XYZ file of C-alpha atoms in Angstrom:
530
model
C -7.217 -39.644 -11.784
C -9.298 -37.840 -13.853
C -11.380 -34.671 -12.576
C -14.692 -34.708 -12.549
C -16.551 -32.545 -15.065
C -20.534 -32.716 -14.782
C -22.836 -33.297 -17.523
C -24.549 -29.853 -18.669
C -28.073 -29.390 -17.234
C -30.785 -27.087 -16.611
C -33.591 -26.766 -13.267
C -30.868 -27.860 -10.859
C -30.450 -26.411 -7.791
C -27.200 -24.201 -6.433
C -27.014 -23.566 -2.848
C -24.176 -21.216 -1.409
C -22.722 -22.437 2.156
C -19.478 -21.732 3.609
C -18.062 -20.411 0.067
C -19.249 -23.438 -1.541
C -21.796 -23.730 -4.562
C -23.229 -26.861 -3.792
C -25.096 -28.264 -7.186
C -27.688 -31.048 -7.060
C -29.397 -33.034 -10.025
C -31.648 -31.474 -12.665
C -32.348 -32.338 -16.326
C -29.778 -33.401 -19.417
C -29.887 -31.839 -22.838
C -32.679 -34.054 -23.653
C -35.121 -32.874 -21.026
C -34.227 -36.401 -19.225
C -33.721 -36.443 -15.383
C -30.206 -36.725 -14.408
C -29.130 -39.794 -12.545
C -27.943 -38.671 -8.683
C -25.123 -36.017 -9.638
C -24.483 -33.847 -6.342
C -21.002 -31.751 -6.469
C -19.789 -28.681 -5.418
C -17.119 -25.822 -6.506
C -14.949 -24.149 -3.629
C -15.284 -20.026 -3.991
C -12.483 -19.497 -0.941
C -9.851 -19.894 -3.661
C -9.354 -18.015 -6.596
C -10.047 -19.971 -9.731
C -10.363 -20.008 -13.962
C -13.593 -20.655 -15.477
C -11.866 -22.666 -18.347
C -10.466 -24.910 -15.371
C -12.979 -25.612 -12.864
C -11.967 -28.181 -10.103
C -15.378 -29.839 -9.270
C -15.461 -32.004 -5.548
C -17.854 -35.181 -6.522
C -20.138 -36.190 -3.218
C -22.419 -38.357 -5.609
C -21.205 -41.278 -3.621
C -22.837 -39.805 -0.646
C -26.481 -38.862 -2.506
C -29.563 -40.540 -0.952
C -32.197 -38.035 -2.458
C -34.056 -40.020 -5.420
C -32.773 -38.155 -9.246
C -35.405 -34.972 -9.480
C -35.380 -31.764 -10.754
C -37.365 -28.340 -10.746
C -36.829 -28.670 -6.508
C -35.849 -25.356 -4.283
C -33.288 -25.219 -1.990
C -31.750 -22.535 0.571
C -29.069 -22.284 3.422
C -31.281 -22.499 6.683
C -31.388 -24.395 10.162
C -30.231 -23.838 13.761
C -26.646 -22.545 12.643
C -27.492 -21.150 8.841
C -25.318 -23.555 7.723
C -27.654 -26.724 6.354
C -28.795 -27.280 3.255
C -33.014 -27.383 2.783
C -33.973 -28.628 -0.692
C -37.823 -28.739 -0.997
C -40.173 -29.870 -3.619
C -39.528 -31.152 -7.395
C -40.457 -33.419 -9.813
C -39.386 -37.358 -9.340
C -40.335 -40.311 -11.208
C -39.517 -41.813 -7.464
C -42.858 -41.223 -5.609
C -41.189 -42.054 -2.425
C -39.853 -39.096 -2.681
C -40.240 -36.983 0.547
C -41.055 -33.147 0.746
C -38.316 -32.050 2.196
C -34.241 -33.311 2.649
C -31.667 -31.434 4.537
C -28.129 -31.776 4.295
C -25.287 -30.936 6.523
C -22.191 -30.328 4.802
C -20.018 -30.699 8.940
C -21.275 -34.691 8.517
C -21.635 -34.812 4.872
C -25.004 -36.365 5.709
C -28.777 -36.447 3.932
C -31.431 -36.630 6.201
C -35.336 -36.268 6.000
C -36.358 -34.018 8.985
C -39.882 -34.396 10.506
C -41.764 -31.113 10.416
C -45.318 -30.369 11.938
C -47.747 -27.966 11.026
C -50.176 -27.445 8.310
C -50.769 -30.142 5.341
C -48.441 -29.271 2.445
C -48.544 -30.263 -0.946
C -45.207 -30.922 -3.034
C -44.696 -28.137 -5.316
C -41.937 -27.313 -8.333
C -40.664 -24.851 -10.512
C -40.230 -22.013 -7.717
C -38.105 -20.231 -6.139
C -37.009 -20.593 -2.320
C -36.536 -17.410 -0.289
C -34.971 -17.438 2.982
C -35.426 -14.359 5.360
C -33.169 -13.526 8.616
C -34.840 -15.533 11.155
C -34.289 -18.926 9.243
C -37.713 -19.561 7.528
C -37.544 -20.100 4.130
C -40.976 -18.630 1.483
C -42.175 -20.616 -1.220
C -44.602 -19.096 -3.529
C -46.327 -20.319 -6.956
C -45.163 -22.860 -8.662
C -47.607 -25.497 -9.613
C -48.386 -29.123 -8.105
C -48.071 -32.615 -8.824
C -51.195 -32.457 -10.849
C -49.733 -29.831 -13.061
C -52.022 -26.975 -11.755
C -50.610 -23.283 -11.208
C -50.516 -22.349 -7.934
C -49.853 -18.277 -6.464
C -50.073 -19.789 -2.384
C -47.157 -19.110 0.075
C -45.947 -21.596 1.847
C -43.242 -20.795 4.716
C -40.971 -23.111 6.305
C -39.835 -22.762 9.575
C -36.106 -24.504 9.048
C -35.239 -23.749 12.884
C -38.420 -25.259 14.210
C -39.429 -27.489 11.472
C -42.969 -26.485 11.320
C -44.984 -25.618 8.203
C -47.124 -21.917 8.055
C -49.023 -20.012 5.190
C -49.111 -16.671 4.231
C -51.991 -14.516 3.034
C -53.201 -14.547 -0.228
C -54.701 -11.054 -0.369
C -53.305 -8.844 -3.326
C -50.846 -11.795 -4.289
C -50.047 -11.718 -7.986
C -51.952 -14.527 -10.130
C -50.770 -17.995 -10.225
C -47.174 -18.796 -12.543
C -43.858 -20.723 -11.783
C -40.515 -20.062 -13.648
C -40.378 -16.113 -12.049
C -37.754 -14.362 -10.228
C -37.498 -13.812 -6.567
C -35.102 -11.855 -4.606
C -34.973 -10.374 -0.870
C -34.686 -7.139 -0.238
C -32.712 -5.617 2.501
C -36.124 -4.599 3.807
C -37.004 -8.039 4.728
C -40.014 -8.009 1.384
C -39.317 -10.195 -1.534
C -39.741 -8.904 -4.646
C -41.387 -11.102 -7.791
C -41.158 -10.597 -11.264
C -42.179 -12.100 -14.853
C -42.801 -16.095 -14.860
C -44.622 -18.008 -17.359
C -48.594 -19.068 -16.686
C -49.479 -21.340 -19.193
C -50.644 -19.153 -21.931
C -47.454 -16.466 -22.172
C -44.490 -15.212 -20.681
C -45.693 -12.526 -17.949
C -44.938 -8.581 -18.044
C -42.012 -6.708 -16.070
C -43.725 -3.231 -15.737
C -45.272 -4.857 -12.865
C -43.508 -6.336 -10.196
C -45.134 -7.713 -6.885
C -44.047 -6.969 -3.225
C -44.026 -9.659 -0.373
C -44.276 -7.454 3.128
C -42.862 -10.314 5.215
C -43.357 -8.817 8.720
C -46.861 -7.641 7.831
C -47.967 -10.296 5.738
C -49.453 -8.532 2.701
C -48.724 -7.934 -1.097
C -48.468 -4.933 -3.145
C -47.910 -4.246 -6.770
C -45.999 -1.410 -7.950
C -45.648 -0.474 -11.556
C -42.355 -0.038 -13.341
C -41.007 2.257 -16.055
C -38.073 3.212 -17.869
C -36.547 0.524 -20.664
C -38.666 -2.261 -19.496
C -37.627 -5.803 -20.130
C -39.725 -7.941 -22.705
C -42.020 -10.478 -20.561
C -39.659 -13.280 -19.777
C -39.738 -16.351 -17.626
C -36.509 -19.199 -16.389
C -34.492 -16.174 -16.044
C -32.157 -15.704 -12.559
C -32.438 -12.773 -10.054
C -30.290 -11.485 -7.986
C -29.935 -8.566 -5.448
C -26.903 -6.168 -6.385
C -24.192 -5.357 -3.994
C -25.604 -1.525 -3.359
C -28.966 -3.438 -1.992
C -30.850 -1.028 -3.768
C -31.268 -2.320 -7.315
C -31.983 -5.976 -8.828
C -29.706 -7.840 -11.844
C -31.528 -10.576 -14.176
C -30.179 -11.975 -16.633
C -31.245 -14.866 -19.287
C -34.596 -16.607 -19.407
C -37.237 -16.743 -22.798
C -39.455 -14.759 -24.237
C -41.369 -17.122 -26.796
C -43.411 -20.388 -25.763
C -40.723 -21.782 -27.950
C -38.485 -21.374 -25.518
C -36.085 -19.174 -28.002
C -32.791 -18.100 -26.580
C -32.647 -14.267 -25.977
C -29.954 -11.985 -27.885
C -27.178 -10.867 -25.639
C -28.362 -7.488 -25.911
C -31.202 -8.604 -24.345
C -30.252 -10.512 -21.756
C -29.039 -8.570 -18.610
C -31.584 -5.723 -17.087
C -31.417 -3.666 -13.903
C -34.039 -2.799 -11.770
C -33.272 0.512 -9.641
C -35.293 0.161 -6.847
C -35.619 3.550 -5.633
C -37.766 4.432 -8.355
C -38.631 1.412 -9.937
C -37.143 1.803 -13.252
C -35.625 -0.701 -15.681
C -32.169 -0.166 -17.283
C -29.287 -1.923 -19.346
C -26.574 -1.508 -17.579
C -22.759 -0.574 -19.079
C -20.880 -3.694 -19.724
C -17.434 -4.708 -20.067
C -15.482 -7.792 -21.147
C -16.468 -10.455 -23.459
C -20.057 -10.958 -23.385
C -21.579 -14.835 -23.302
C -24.344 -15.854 -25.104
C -27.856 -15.581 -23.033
C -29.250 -18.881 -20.764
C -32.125 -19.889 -19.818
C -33.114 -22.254 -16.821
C -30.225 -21.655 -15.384
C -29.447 -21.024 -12.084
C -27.426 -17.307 -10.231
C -26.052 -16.321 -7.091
C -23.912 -13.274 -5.433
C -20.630 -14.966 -4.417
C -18.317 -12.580 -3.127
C -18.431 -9.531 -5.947
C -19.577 -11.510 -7.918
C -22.995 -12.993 -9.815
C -22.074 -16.092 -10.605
C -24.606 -18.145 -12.916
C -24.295 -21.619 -13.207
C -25.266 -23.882 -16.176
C -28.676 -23.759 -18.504
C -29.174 -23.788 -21.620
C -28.614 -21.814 -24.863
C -24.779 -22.314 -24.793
C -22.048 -24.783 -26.266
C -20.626 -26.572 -23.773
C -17.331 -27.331 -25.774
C -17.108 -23.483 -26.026
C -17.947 -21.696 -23.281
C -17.619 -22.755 -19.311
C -20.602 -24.059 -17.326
C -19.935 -20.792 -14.924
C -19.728 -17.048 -15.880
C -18.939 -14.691 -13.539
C -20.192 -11.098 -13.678
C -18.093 -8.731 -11.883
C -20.274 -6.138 -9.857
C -18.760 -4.446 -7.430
C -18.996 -1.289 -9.568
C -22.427 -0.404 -10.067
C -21.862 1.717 -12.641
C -19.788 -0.724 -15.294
C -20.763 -4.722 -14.541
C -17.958 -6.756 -16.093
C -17.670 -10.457 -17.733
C -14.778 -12.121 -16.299
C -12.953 -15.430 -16.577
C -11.307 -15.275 -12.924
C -12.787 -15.330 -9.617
C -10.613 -13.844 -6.946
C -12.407 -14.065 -3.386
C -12.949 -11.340 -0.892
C -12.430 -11.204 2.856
C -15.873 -12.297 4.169
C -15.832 -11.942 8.187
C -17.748 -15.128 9.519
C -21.354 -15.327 9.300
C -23.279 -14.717 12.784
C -23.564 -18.282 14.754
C -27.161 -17.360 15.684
C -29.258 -17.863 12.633
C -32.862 -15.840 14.082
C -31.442 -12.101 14.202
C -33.770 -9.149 14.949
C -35.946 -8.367 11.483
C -35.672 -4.596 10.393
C -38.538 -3.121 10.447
C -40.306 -3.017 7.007
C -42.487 -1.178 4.777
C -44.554 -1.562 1.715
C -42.113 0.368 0.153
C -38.270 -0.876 -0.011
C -38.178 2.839 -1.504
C -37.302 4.254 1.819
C -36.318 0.961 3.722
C -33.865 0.576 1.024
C -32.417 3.966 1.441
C -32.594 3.166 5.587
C -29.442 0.818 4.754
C -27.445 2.731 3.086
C -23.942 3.787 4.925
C -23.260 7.177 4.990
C -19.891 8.841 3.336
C -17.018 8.812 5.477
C -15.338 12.470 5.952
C -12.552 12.952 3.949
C -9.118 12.770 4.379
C -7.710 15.413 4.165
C -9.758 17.491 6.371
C -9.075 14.504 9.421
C -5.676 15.408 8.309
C -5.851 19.367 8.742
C -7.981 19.008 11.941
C -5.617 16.875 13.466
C -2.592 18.901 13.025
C -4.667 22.155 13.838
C -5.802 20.643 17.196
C -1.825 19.601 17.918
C -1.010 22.582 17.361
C -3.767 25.056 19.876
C -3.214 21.832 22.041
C 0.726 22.545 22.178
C 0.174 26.224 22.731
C -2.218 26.196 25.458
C -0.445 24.104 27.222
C 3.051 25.421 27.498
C 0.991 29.169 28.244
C -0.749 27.131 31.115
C 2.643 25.479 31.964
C 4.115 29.386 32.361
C 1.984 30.821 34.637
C 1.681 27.671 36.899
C 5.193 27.893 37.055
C 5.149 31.866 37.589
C 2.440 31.613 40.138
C 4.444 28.735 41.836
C 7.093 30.746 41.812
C 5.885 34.294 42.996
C 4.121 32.481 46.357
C 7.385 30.719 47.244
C 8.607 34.567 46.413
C 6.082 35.707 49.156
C 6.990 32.856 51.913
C 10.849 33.562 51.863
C 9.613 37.368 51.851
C 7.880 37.024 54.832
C 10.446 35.466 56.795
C 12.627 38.500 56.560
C 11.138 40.697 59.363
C 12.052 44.390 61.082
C 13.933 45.592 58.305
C 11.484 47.942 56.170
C 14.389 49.665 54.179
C 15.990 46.176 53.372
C 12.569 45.003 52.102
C 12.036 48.094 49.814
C 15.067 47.710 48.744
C 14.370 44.270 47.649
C 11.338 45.323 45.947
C 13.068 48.222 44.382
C 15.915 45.883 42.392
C 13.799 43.245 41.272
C 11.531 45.922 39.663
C 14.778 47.490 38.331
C 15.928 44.515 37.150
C 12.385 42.888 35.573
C 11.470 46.402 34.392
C 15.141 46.556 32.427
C 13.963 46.382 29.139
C 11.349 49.094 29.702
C 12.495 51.787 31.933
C 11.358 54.186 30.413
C 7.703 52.957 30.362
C 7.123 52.271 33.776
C 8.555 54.213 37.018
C 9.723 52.438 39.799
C 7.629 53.575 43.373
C 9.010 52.749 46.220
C 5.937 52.883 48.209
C 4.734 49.473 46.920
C 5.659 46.213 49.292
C 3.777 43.306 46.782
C 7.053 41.297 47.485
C 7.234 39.897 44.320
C 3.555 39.342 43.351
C 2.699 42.722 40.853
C 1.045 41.409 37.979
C 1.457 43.587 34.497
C -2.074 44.467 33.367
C -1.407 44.881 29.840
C -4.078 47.496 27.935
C -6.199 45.909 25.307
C -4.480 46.102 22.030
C -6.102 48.091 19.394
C -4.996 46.354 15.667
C -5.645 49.754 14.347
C -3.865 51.722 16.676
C -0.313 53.560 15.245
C 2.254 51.866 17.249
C 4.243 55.035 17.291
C 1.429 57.272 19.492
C 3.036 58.560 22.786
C 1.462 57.068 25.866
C 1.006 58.660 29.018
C 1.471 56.426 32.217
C 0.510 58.323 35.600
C 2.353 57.710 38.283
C 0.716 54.899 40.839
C -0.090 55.872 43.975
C 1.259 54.330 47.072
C -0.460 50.744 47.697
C 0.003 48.887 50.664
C -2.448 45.808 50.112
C 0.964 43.364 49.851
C 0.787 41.514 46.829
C -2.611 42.291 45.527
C -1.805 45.847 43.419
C -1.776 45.578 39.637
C 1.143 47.415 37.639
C -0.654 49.516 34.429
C 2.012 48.734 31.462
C 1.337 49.923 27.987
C 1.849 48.736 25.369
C 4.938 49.846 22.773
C 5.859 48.891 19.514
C 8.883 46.126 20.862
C 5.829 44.369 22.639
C 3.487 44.397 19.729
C 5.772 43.242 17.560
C 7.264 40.296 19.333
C 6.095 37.074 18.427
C 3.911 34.761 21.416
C 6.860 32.339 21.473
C 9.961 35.253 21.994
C 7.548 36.433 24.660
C 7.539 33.549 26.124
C 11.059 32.754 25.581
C 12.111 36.400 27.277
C 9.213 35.738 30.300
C 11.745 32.592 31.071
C 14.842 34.101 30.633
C 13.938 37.397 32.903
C 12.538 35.318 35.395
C 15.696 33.441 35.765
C 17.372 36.468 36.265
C 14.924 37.510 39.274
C 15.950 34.489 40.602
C 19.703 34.867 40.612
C 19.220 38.935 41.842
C 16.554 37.476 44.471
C 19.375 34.480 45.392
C 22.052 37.471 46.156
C 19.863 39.641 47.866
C 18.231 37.064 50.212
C 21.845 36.003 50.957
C 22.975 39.461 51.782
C 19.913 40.177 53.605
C 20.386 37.077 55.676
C 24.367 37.990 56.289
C 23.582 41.507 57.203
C 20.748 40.357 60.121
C 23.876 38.501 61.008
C 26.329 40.786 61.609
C 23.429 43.064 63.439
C 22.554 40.431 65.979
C 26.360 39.986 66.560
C 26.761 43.493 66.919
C 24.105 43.773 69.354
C 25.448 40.780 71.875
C 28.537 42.383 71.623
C 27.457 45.563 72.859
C 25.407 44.184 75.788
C 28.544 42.331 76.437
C 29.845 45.788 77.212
């Protein structure tokens, strides 16, 4: 079977849905209305310009052969297909026809509202809450037009906008929404010449009022059938194409692609890579993935060059011509087609700059902070782990102390080794009193450590004097050179290991202690035995 490759054309329309370019009638080489030709190219799959693998739904067509019509992706569920408008040698033509790519299905929905005239040669702009903005073009009579006409595609109801401050009446312009919620309009023909750039003309959707701001910078010759798209940053516009002369003389490729930065409203050529095509005009352009994908027109060979080029630009500062398309993850598109409108102003200036995402933190410094907080977090907790378990340890200390009654000397005596023996490695610093009965529970105040101090200074300790709170004195020790020096972890590490050894000595002594009450009480009922 052979694949189906459509006839070149210009004023079609091309209507993204689902990663799908859906393409619908428009005018041969001649200037002739094409017979019904509706098709569409699948953007989920990566693909070759030089081998494009149209899907024919001709078969399926019931809207009358037309062309100059606008179409967007509206409805209930954003997912149906509004064309409005045209031109038709049919005049049974109706206004509007919606199509519904789940059912593969035309239909002609009934809307209300105010009387409508059929207009063509305009651009359709659909905002967030599904109603779709048609401004200029000119009538079935052939005169200009600068109205607005909004379509509610949810409610299927016709409205009007205001007409205060809107620019004068043309068709064949370029339209584009913001991320603001304004559409922005520039150039267009209007019977007599091809309209400036260094003025471009704001829609204020939520408010419902124009404004015109001026541009600068390298400003594009006036131009109209040119295509407009928003870039990927949302804060700068891409044409490219279109006329200059009533002639309708193709532009230079030089001349043909133009940025509009729209934080300060300047024009620019952008830097370009890859092989670049010849300028179109009444062509057709939309952002598909990363990509702005124009489709047909005129001012090319067909036998030469494909009906699709694809600019590459995801890097706003070098666009690129490419032959491939390679698709990007897209997360589905929200089931609810009327979401919340941002707030707007006259300005996309600041709305614009309202969107943009802020700069993740680097790497490396999550890196380093991570590791620094494992590391305090590891400390502090084996220090808290210590003295829970010292503290633990000196009350059971206390209880088994306690138990041991009438036998002041032993208990002295008790105190008296396990000071020896936790006081081995500084015996010299700190003398041992025998008048202090804290049973285990003397906490060493350590001095504040001076950093400038000469760790070889003598230090006087005075002796303590006699304390009989039970548990509550603090033991003054200073601080030497061995302690200064030692690193927090061989502290630690010699904390455990003498407090092991307190155990063991405390162990023995308890079980002496307990023997030696023993043999007393034995002694004693001996004795009365006598």
């Amino acid at each position: 079977m052979t694949p189906f490759k459509p006839q070149k054309r210009t004023y079609h329309t091309a209507t993204v849905i689902d990663n799908k370019l859906y393409i619908l009638d428009g005018d041969d080489v001649n200037g002739n209305i094409i017979g019904k030709e509706f098709f569409y190219l699948d953007f989920s799959v990566s693909f070759n310009t030089q081998n494009l693998l149209w899907k024919d739904l001709s078969s399926i067509d019931t809207v009358p052969p037309h062309d100059s019509a606008a179409s967007v992706k509206g409805g209930a569920n954003n997912s149906t297909l509004f064309l409005y408008g045209g031109y038709a040698t049919d005049k049974t033509m109706a206004l509007v026809y919606t199509y519904d790519p789940q059912s593969s299905t035309w239909s002609t929905p009934i809307i209300t509202g105010i009387k409508t005239l059929k207009k063509q040669s305009l651009t359709g702009i659909m905002n967030n809450n599904g109603k779709m903005y048609l401004w200029g073009g000119y009538d079935t009579n052939g005169n200009n037009k600068n109205d607005m006409l909004i379509l509610d595609t949810i409610n299927l109801s016709w409205g009007q906008g205001s007409l205060v401050g809107a620019p004068s009446a043309r068709y064949d312009y370029g339209a584009v929404l913001l991320p603001n919620n304004n559409i922005i309009y520039t150039g267009g023909w209007d019977d007599n010449a091809e309209l400036t750039l260094s003025q471009v003309y704001i829609y204020d959707i939520i408010n419902d009022n124009w404004i015109m701001r001026a541009s600068s910078g390298k400003i594009p010759s006036g131009r109209d059938s040119f295509s407009t798209v928003l870039g990927l940053d949302g804060q700068s516009i891409i044409i490219f194409g279109g006329t200059a002369t009533a002639t309708n003389d193709n532009l230079t490729p030089e001349d043909s692609l133009y940025v509009l930065n729209l934080n300060n409203f300047e024009w620019y050529i952008p830097t370009i890579s890859g092989q670049i095509p010849k300028s179109r005009m009444f062509h057709k352009a939309n952002v598909i993935a990363n990509y702005m994908v124009v489709s047909f027109g005129d001012g090319y060979d067909q036998s030469t060059e494909s009906d699709i080029l694809l600019l590459d630009i995801s890097n706003s500062e070098e666009y690129m011509w490419t032959n491939n398309f390679v698709p990007t993850i897209i997360s589905p598109p929200s089931s609810s087609a009327s979401p919340s409108p941002t707030q707007s102003s006259i300005s996309p200036i600041n709305s614009v700059n309202s969107l943009s995402t802020q700069q993740p933190e680097k790497f490396s410094s999550s890196i380093v902070g991570a590791i620094l907080g494992s590391l305090f977090g590891g400390i502090g907790f084996t220090i808290c782990c210590f003295f829970l378990y010292k503290w633990n340890k000196n009350r059971q200390k206390q209880k088994n102390a306690m138990l041991i009654s009438g036998n002041e000397n032993r208990e002295n005596m008790l105190i008296s080794n396990e000071r020896n023996s936790y006081n081995s490695r500084q015996s010299n610093l700190v003398p041992i009193n025998n008048d202090y009965y804290n049973h285990g529970q003397e906490i060493p105040q350590i001095p504040p450590r001076n950093e400038y101090m000469n760790n070889h200074e003598s230090i006087m300790i005075p002796a303590p004097a006699p304390v009989y709170n039970y548990g509550q004195e603090r033991i003054p020790i200073a601080n030497n050179e061995r302690f200064s020096s030692q690193n927090p972890y061989d502290n630690l590490k010699n904390e455990f290991r003498q407090e092991i050894q307190n155990l063991r000595q405390e162990f023995i002594l308890q079980n002496n202690g307990q023997a030696s009450a023993f043999n007393a009480t034995r002694n004693s009922n001996n004795n009365s035995n006598y």
